[in-house]
Amino acid sequence: MRTDLFDFELPATSIALRPASPRDSARMLVMQPDGVLHDRTVAELPHWLQPGDQLVVNDTKVISAQLKGRRIGRETEPKIEATLIKRLDGSRWQALVKPAKKLAPGDVVRFGNEGKVCLLGHLDAEVEAKGEEGEITLSFSFHGPALDQAIADLGTPPLPPYIASKRTPDDRDAADYQTMFAANEGAVAAPTAGLHFTPELEAALRGRGVELHRLTLHVGAGTFLPVKVEETSEHRMHAEWGSISADTASALNAARAKGGRIVAVGTTSLRLLESATTEDGTIQPFDSETSIFITPGYRFRAVDILMTNFHLPRSTLFMLVSAFSGLDAMKHAYAHAIAAGYRFYSYGDACLLFRARD
């Protein structure tokens, strides 16, 4: 499909720069299978679900993947910013860097900020390889847990550019940009639908008879990038690592056999569930990478209901929700949301989408 079919105009004033407080006070646009819209709040989520429904959340934890430093070992030492996007092994990461033109294979970047102490006071990395669009491979001087601690000491959680370009990230973001489920470190972006949850909302869901399950998908930076090619078939998704335990897969299959619906909290949960599900609808244990790219025409095998935020124009995520609920229906829903003052993107409001009827 043509990428421009997924474009729409969004006023800059619609982009949320801080999350709602409390988190479950955020607004929630409910779209039923027939396209009827309802303006509600996240706290009302239990009323839209049924006893026996299965809520699936992503328990990935955002790491301090934003690093600042300088190139060393040459006559000039330009400043370098790096965002780690994928761990390759115990000492190597793929990263996006700015300005990439200042780096070549063999260069060394020294990361460190004044006022922060990391073991010897800094962290060095050699540029091992250089790819396209600012992507490089960094080989760090530390390995394993020592490297993890150094990154945690020197780095900051990477806020999406549409927030970071409008205000300076601060200490509040370290807490605001993690979900209450965050447990397994590895993401460089938050599974933002999960940001709306509170202990009170979880208790209300369980009181309603809705079970909650966890999976892990380490969200990569590529998930949120606009699609730049003219045809969706030409777009290459970044692979992300995910895991679904045998116990979780078994519980979800048993609940579905009894008529329970699977409710994915976020596109990350949905993408992993669909990656792990066979043609006959059986959810399998999963421990691998996925680069699944869902566009209109995809046949959903696992997920019945999707709770998600409002996404960027021309993004793979807007394409996914259009596949789930219909492109025309989603454009109508987004137009309603903009007119009604809903807040967009990572810190914004939520949608509750019921899968379109076949």
Short mmCIF file of C-alpha atoms in Angstrom, two decimals:
data_model
loop_
_atom_site.label_atom_id
_atom_site.label_comp_id
_atom_site.label_asym_id
_atom_site.label_seq_id
_atom_site.Cartn_x
_atom_site.Cartn_y
_atom_site.Cartn_z
CA MET A 1 0.00 0.00 0.00
CA ARG A 2 1.08 3.59 -0.53
CA THR A 3 2.61 5.11 2.59
CA ASP A 4 0.82 8.44 2.05
CA LEU A 5 -2.51 6.71 2.70
CA PHE A 6 -1.50 6.69 6.37
CA ASP A 7 -0.76 10.40 6.59
CA PHE A 8 -2.80 12.95 8.54
CA GLU A 9 -2.39 16.45 9.91
CA LEU A 10 -1.70 16.78 13.63
CA PRO A 11 -1.47 20.16 15.39
CA ALA A 12 1.67 20.55 17.51
CA THR A 13 -0.59 21.46 20.43
CA SER A 14 -1.98 17.90 20.43
CA ILE A 15 1.38 16.37 21.47
CA ALA A 16 1.53 15.60 25.20
CA LEU A 17 4.70 16.72 26.96
CA ARG A 18 3.79 15.23 30.36
CA PRO A 19 1.65 12.23 31.34
CA ALA A 20 -1.72 12.50 33.02
CA SER A 21 -1.70 12.33 36.82
CA PRO A 22 -2.84 9.97 38.17
CA ARG A 23 -1.97 7.80 35.20
CA ASP A 24 -5.39 6.18 34.85
CA SER A 25 -7.09 9.59 34.65
CA ALA A 26 -6.00 9.84 31.01
CA ARG A 27 -8.79 9.95 28.46
CA MET A 28 -9.63 6.83 26.47
CA LEU A 29 -11.37 6.81 23.11
CA VAL A 30 -13.34 3.57 22.75
CA MET A 31 -14.06 2.40 19.21
CA GLN A 32 -16.43 -0.54 18.86
CA PRO A 33 -16.36 -2.97 15.92
CA ASP A 34 -19.10 -1.02 14.13
CA GLY A 35 -17.02 2.17 14.38
CA VAL A 36 -19.12 3.86 17.09
CA LEU A 37 -16.93 6.10 19.29
CA HIS A 38 -17.22 6.72 23.04
CA ASP A 39 -15.25 9.31 25.04
CA ARG A 40 -14.18 7.68 28.31
CA THR A 41 -11.20 7.50 30.70
CA VAL A 42 -8.64 4.75 31.29
CA ALA A 43 -10.07 4.20 34.79
CA GLU A 44 -13.25 2.95 33.08
CA LEU A 45 -11.41 0.15 31.26
CA PRO A 46 -12.89 -2.65 33.45
CA HIS A 47 -16.42 -1.67 32.35
CA TRP A 48 -15.52 -2.45 28.71
CA LEU A 49 -14.16 -5.91 29.46
CA GLN A 50 -15.84 -9.13 30.54
CA PRO A 51 -15.06 -11.76 33.19
CA GLY A 52 -12.68 -14.26 31.60
CA ASP A 53 -10.94 -11.71 29.36
CA GLN A 54 -7.14 -11.91 29.44
CA LEU A 55 -5.11 -8.70 29.62
CA VAL A 56 -1.53 -8.99 28.32
CA VAL A 57 1.08 -6.38 29.26
CA ASN A 58 4.71 -5.88 28.29
CA ASP A 59 7.06 -5.94 31.29
CA THR A 60 10.15 -4.61 29.50
CA LYS A 61 12.13 -1.90 31.28
CA VAL A 62 13.64 1.11 29.55
CA ILE A 63 17.41 1.36 29.98
CA SER A 64 19.45 4.57 30.16
CA ALA A 65 20.27 4.25 26.48
CA GLN A 66 21.07 7.91 25.74
CA LEU A 67 24.81 8.60 26.05
CA LYS A 68 26.79 11.81 25.49
CA GLY A 69 30.51 12.00 24.87
CA ARG A 70 33.25 13.06 22.47
CA ARG A 71 35.48 11.50 19.85
CA ILE A 72 39.04 11.15 21.14
CA GLY A 73 42.42 10.29 19.60
CA ARG A 74 42.34 12.81 16.75
CA GLU A 75 43.24 16.50 16.58
CA THR A 76 39.64 17.61 17.24
CA GLU A 77 37.24 16.11 19.76
CA PRO A 78 33.68 16.81 18.52
CA LYS A 79 30.73 16.07 20.78
CA ILE A 80 28.87 12.85 20.03
CA GLU A 81 25.37 11.73 21.08
CA ALA A 82 24.52 8.03 20.91
CA THR A 83 21.30 6.13 21.46
CA LEU A 84 21.80 2.42 22.05
CA ILE A 85 19.21 0.47 20.06
CA LYS A 86 20.22 -3.20 20.16
CA ARG A 87 22.56 -5.32 22.27
CA LEU A 88 24.71 -7.59 20.10
CA ASP A 89 26.67 -9.37 22.84
CA GLY A 90 28.29 -8.69 26.21
CA SER A 91 30.29 -5.67 25.04
CA ARG A 92 28.80 -4.60 21.69
CA TRP A 93 25.73 -2.50 20.87
CA GLN A 94 24.17 -1.11 17.74
CA ALA A 95 23.56 2.61 18.19
CA LEU A 96 22.22 5.65 16.41
CA VAL A 97 24.68 8.55 16.60
CA LYS A 98 24.72 12.28 15.89
CA PRO A 99 26.63 13.63 14.06
CA ALA A 100 27.43 10.37 12.30
CA LYS A 101 29.65 12.12 9.74
CA LYS A 102 32.18 12.80 12.51
CA LEU A 103 32.83 9.11 13.08
CA ALA A 104 34.63 6.40 11.09
CA PRO A 105 35.45 2.76 11.87
CA GLY A 106 38.32 2.63 14.35
CA ASP A 107 37.42 5.89 16.09
CA VAL A 108 37.03 5.90 19.86
CA VAL A 109 34.21 7.73 21.63
CA ARG A 110 34.59 8.57 25.32
CA PHE A 111 31.25 8.84 27.12
CA GLY A 112 30.93 10.69 30.41
CA ASN A 113 29.12 13.58 32.07
CA GLU A 114 30.41 15.95 34.70
CA GLY A 115 28.95 15.19 38.10
CA LYS A 116 28.46 11.50 37.31
CA VAL A 117 31.07 8.93 38.25
CA CYS A 118 31.31 5.63 36.40
CA LEU A 119 33.99 3.28 37.67
CA LEU A 120 37.02 5.10 36.23
CA GLY A 121 34.97 8.19 35.42
CA HIS A 122 34.25 7.45 31.77
CA LEU A 123 33.27 4.76 29.30
CA ASP A 124 35.13 4.25 26.03
CA ALA A 125 33.76 2.58 22.91
CA GLU A 126 35.36 1.88 19.55
CA VAL A 127 33.41 2.35 16.34
CA GLU A 128 33.54 -1.18 14.93
CA ALA A 129 31.34 -0.66 11.88
CA LYS A 130 29.24 2.06 10.28
CA GLY A 131 25.91 1.52 8.54
CA GLU A 132 23.19 3.66 7.01
CA GLU A 133 21.30 6.64 8.47
CA GLY A 134 23.57 7.19 11.47
CA GLU A 135 23.67 3.57 12.62
CA ILE A 136 26.98 2.25 13.98
CA THR A 137 28.31 -0.71 15.96
CA LEU A 138 30.05 0.23 19.21
CA SER A 139 32.49 -2.10 20.98
CA PHE A 140 32.73 -0.97 24.62
CA SER A 141 35.71 -1.25 26.95
CA PHE A 142 33.56 -2.93 29.61
CA HIS A 143 31.69 -6.22 29.37
CA GLY A 144 28.56 -7.81 30.84
CA PRO A 145 27.26 -6.50 34.20
CA ALA A 146 30.08 -3.94 34.42
CA LEU A 147 28.98 -2.44 31.11
CA ASP A 148 25.32 -2.49 32.17
CA GLN A 149 26.20 -0.56 35.32
CA ALA A 150 28.33 1.93 33.41
CA ILE A 151 25.49 2.63 30.98
CA ALA A 152 23.06 3.02 33.89
CA ASP A 153 25.45 5.47 35.61
CA LEU A 154 26.28 7.59 32.58
CA GLY A 155 23.16 7.38 30.44
CA THR A 156 19.65 8.77 30.58
CA PRO A 157 16.36 7.23 29.38
CA PRO A 158 15.85 8.36 25.78
CA LEU A 159 12.65 10.39 25.42
CA PRO A 160 11.04 10.39 21.97
CA PRO A 161 12.30 13.31 19.84
CA TYR A 162 8.84 14.90 19.65
CA ILE A 163 9.06 15.43 23.44
CA ALA A 164 12.80 16.02 23.86
CA SER A 165 12.79 18.67 21.11
CA LYS A 166 10.18 20.72 22.99
CA ARG A 167 11.57 20.58 26.53
CA THR A 168 14.62 19.34 28.43
CA PRO A 169 14.26 15.83 29.87
CA ASP A 170 14.42 15.87 33.68
CA ASP A 171 14.34 13.62 36.73
CA ARG A 172 10.56 13.23 36.51
CA ASP A 173 10.95 11.45 33.19
CA ALA A 174 13.03 8.68 34.77
CA ALA A 175 9.88 7.57 36.61
CA ASP A 176 7.22 8.81 34.17
CA TYR A 177 8.73 6.87 31.25
CA GLN A 178 8.55 3.46 32.98
CA THR A 179 5.41 1.38 33.32
CA MET A 180 4.40 -0.11 36.67
CA PHE A 181 5.13 -3.52 35.12
CA ALA A 182 8.75 -2.71 34.16
CA ALA A 183 10.98 -5.58 35.28
CA ASN A 184 13.23 -6.87 32.48
CA GLU A 185 15.79 -4.33 31.27
CA GLY A 186 16.38 -3.99 27.54
CA ALA A 187 14.03 -1.48 25.92
CA VAL A 188 15.14 1.85 24.49
CA ALA A 189 11.55 3.12 24.32
CA ALA A 190 8.64 2.55 26.67
CA PRO A 191 5.64 0.34 25.79
CA THR A 192 3.54 3.44 26.21
CA ALA A 193 0.05 1.94 26.57
CA GLY A 194 1.27 0.41 29.82
CA LEU A 195 2.06 3.88 31.19
CA HIS A 196 -1.67 4.35 31.92
CA PHE A 197 -1.86 1.60 34.52
CA THR A 198 -1.97 2.02 38.29
CA PRO A 199 -2.26 -0.54 41.12
CA GLU A 200 -5.84 0.64 41.61
CA LEU A 201 -6.71 -0.06 37.97
CA GLU A 202 -5.10 -3.50 38.13
CA ALA A 203 -7.13 -4.31 41.27
CA ALA A 204 -10.33 -3.16 39.56
CA LEU A 205 -9.61 -5.36 36.55
CA ARG A 206 -8.99 -8.42 38.72
CA GLY A 207 -12.17 -7.61 40.62
CA ARG A 208 -13.99 -7.67 37.31
CA GLY A 209 -12.66 -11.18 36.64
CA VAL A 210 -10.05 -10.09 34.10
CA GLU A 211 -6.75 -11.96 34.38
CA LEU A 212 -3.43 -10.21 33.78
CA HIS A 213 -0.43 -11.79 32.06
CA ARG A 214 3.07 -10.56 31.26
CA LEU A 215 5.33 -10.98 28.27
CA THR A 216 8.55 -9.21 27.33
CA LEU A 217 9.33 -7.35 24.11
CA HIS A 218 12.35 -5.07 24.25
CA VAL A 219 11.12 -2.08 22.29
CA GLY A 220 13.62 -0.66 19.80
CA ALA A 221 13.93 2.87 18.50
CA GLY A 222 12.86 1.82 15.00
CA THR A 223 9.32 0.99 16.12
CA PHE A 224 8.27 4.63 16.30
CA LEU A 225 10.04 5.99 13.21
CA PRO A 226 8.01 7.31 10.26
CA VAL A 227 8.06 5.12 7.16
CA LYS A 228 10.08 6.97 4.51
CA VAL A 229 9.57 4.67 1.51
CA GLU A 230 6.68 5.23 -0.89
CA GLU A 231 5.31 1.68 -0.65
CA THR A 232 4.85 -0.19 2.64
CA SER A 233 6.27 -3.35 1.06
CA GLU A 234 9.66 -1.61 0.79
CA HIS A 235 9.93 -0.84 4.51
CA ARG A 236 12.35 -2.85 6.67
CA MET A 237 11.42 -3.33 10.33
CA HIS A 238 14.11 -3.44 13.01
CA ALA A 239 14.12 -6.80 14.80
CA GLU A 240 13.26 -6.80 18.51
CA TRP A 241 13.77 -9.57 21.06
CA GLY A 242 10.73 -10.98 22.84
CA SER A 243 9.71 -13.77 25.18
CA ILE A 244 6.45 -15.51 26.10
CA SER A 245 6.70 -18.22 28.74
CA ALA A 246 5.15 -21.66 28.34
CA ASP A 247 2.91 -20.96 31.36
CA THR A 248 1.60 -17.73 29.84
CA ALA A 249 0.96 -19.33 26.45
CA SER A 250 -0.87 -22.23 28.09
CA ALA A 251 -3.02 -19.94 30.25
CA LEU A 252 -4.00 -17.77 27.28
CA ASN A 253 -4.90 -20.78 25.12
CA ALA A 254 -7.01 -22.27 27.93
CA ALA A 255 -8.86 -18.99 28.47
CA ARG A 256 -9.59 -18.61 24.77
CA ALA A 257 -10.96 -22.14 24.65
CA LYS A 258 -13.48 -21.03 27.29
CA GLY A 259 -14.51 -17.94 25.31
CA GLY A 260 -12.20 -15.38 26.92
CA ARG A 261 -10.86 -12.58 24.76
CA ILE A 262 -7.21 -11.54 24.56
CA VAL A 263 -6.67 -7.85 25.25
CA ALA A 264 -3.24 -6.61 24.18
CA VAL A 265 -1.96 -3.62 26.13
CA GLY A 266 0.05 -1.85 23.46
CA THR A 267 1.18 -2.61 19.95
CA THR A 268 4.31 -4.28 21.36
CA SER A 269 2.25 -6.90 23.18
CA LEU A 270 0.11 -7.40 20.08
CA ARG A 271 3.09 -7.81 17.76
CA LEU A 272 4.69 -10.43 19.98
CA LEU A 273 1.45 -12.35 20.48
CA GLU A 274 0.83 -12.43 16.74
CA SER A 275 4.45 -13.52 16.14
CA ALA A 276 3.99 -16.44 18.54
CA THR A 277 0.62 -17.65 17.22
CA THR A 278 0.18 -20.42 14.67
CA GLU A 279 -2.22 -20.33 11.73
CA ASP A 280 -4.84 -22.24 13.74
CA GLY A 281 -4.73 -19.64 16.54
CA THR A 282 -2.59 -21.50 19.07
CA ILE A 283 -0.22 -19.28 21.05
CA GLN A 284 3.21 -20.90 21.37
CA PRO A 285 6.02 -20.14 23.84
CA PHE A 286 8.42 -17.65 22.26
CA ASP A 287 12.04 -16.69 22.88
CA SER A 288 13.50 -15.04 19.81
CA GLU A 289 13.51 -11.89 17.69
CA THR A 290 10.54 -10.62 15.71
CA SER A 291 10.38 -8.11 12.91
CA ILE A 292 6.68 -8.59 12.15
CA PHE A 293 5.20 -5.70 10.14
CA ILE A 294 1.41 -5.54 10.27
CA THR A 295 -0.48 -3.59 7.61
CA PRO A 296 -4.09 -3.69 6.35
CA GLY A 297 -4.92 -7.11 4.98
CA TYR A 298 -3.20 -8.95 7.81
CA ARG A 299 -5.34 -11.68 9.43
CA PHE A 300 -5.15 -11.43 13.21
CA ARG A 301 -4.83 -14.79 14.95
CA ALA A 302 -4.45 -13.97 18.65
CA VAL A 303 -5.68 -10.52 19.70
CA ASP A 304 -9.33 -9.47 20.01
CA ILE A 305 -9.00 -6.06 21.69
CA LEU A 306 -6.14 -3.55 21.60
CA MET A 307 -5.45 -0.77 24.08
CA THR A 308 -2.95 1.66 22.61
CA ASN A 309 -1.93 5.31 22.43
CA PHE A 310 -2.38 7.69 19.48
CA HIS A 311 0.44 7.24 16.95
CA LEU A 312 2.49 9.25 14.47
CA PRO A 313 1.37 9.81 10.88
CA ARG A 314 2.97 7.40 8.39
CA SER A 315 4.29 5.21 11.23
CA THR A 316 4.24 1.42 11.34
CA LEU A 317 2.06 1.72 14.45
CA PHE A 318 -0.65 3.72 12.72
CA MET A 319 -0.53 1.12 9.94
CA LEU A 320 -0.99 -1.60 12.59
CA VAL A 321 -4.07 -0.02 14.18
CA SER A 322 -5.47 0.57 10.69
CA ALA A 323 -5.06 -3.15 10.01
CA PHE A 324 -6.81 -3.93 13.30
CA SER A 325 -9.80 -1.59 13.03
CA GLY A 326 -9.84 -0.40 9.42
CA LEU A 327 -8.01 2.54 7.81
CA ASP A 328 -11.11 4.70 7.23
CA ALA A 329 -12.37 3.99 10.75
CA MET A 330 -9.02 4.95 12.29
CA LYS A 331 -8.78 8.16 10.28
CA HIS A 332 -12.28 9.05 11.49
CA ALA A 333 -11.33 8.20 15.08
CA TYR A 334 -8.15 10.29 14.91
CA ALA A 335 -10.01 13.25 13.42
CA HIS A 336 -12.51 13.01 16.29
CA ALA A 337 -9.65 12.78 18.82
CA ILE A 338 -7.91 15.86 17.43
CA ALA A 339 -11.13 17.88 17.41
CA ALA A 340 -12.00 16.72 20.94
CA GLY A 341 -8.61 17.67 22.36
CA TYR A 342 -7.14 14.24 23.04
CA ARG A 343 -3.42 14.20 23.82
CA PHE A 344 -1.18 12.29 21.40
CA TYR A 345 1.91 10.08 21.50
CA SER A 346 3.93 8.55 24.33
CA TYR A 347 2.64 10.69 27.21
CA GLY A 348 -0.79 11.09 25.67
CA ASP A 349 -4.22 9.50 25.96
CA ALA A 350 -5.38 6.01 24.97
CA CYS A 351 -7.62 4.21 22.49
CA LEU A 352 -9.48 0.98 23.18
CA LEU A 353 -9.98 -0.73 19.84
CA PHE A 354 -12.19 -3.75 19.17
CA ARG A 355 -11.06 -5.75 16.15
CA ALA A 356 -12.99 -4.91 13.01
CA ARG A 357 -15.51 -7.47 11.88
CA ASP A 358 -14.39 -9.61 8.97
#
